[in-house]
Amino acid sequence: MHARLLQWQATVRLEHGNDLPRLLHAWCRYLGQAGAPVCRMTLALNTLHPQIQALRYVWYDDIRDPGPFPSPALVLRRIHSLEGCTLDEALMSWGARETEPLRRSPFWALMQGEVECQDFPLAPGGTYPFPILDDLAAQGYTHYLAFGLPGLEAQVSLVSRQPGGFDPIQHEAVAASVPVLALLLEGPPKDLV
């Protein structure tokens, strides 16, 4: 599995460079081909840009209207259609990472270094410690995983709708790919503004 992952990393870097929407789409597709049924992915990434504090990407495995943006910190938003999938890209101003919705999300404990992974099996009607998990369970999603990206001020979550959620082998495949994703995200994104 690791040799395949490293080969994928080299190929995707050559094909997409620092084009974050395409890199993230390729990663989600890679995970699906590796047997981890990801249907939604969210990445939050800090920047060193003087006007943009954070980037937020949400990938879906289908074409959809992602709906209104939930934060007043929005500077620029782009919706990408990539091979039958949707990627919602948002650039946010300073203050975006200090909002109450972020403090009430699974990413907050990752940002504070309190945990390395957030792992929540989901079921409709369940009770969860974060509002986003209630929303995802109500929409029929079955599992939520979130990780901090090593070496970056970034967090990523992956969601499945597979019955029973991610199994241990799929969880391991996702966890093994997170450091590879972090390496791909180093360097300035293409076309930040």
PDB file of C-alpha atoms in Angstrom, residues 40 104-106 122 128-137 139 144:
ATOM      1  CA  ARG A  40     -17.015  14.293   1.466  1.00  0.00           C
ATOM      2  CA  ARG A 104     -17.580  24.075  18.280  1.00  0.00           C
ATOM      3  CA  SER A 105     -16.144  21.826  15.549  1.00  0.00           C
ATOM      4  CA  PRO A 106     -14.022  18.661  15.695  1.00  0.00           C
ATOM      5  CA  LEU A 122     -22.501   8.237  12.816  1.00  0.00           C
ATOM      6  CA  TYR A 128     -22.696  13.879  19.186  1.00  0.00           C
ATOM      7  CA  PRO A 129     -20.364  16.416  20.818  1.00  0.00           C
ATOM      8  CA  PHE A 130     -20.225  18.678  17.731  1.00  0.00           C
ATOM      9  CA  PRO A 131     -23.122  20.191  15.725  1.00  0.00           C
ATOM     10  CA  ILE A 132     -21.569  19.240  12.364  1.00  0.00           C
ATOM     11  CA  LEU A 133     -21.767  15.578  13.342  1.00  0.00           C
ATOM     12  CA  ASP A 134     -25.503  15.896  14.080  1.00  0.00           C
ATOM     13  CA  ASP A 135     -25.954  17.450  10.622  1.00  0.00           C
ATOM     14  CA  LEU A 136     -23.906  14.755   8.866  1.00  0.00           C
ATOM     15  CA  ALA A 137     -25.714  11.913  10.664  1.00  0.00           C
ATOM     16  CA  GLN A 139     -27.942  13.470   6.068  1.00  0.00           C
ATOM     17  CA  TYR A 144     -16.398  10.983  10.297  1.00  0.00           C
TER      18      TYR A 144
END
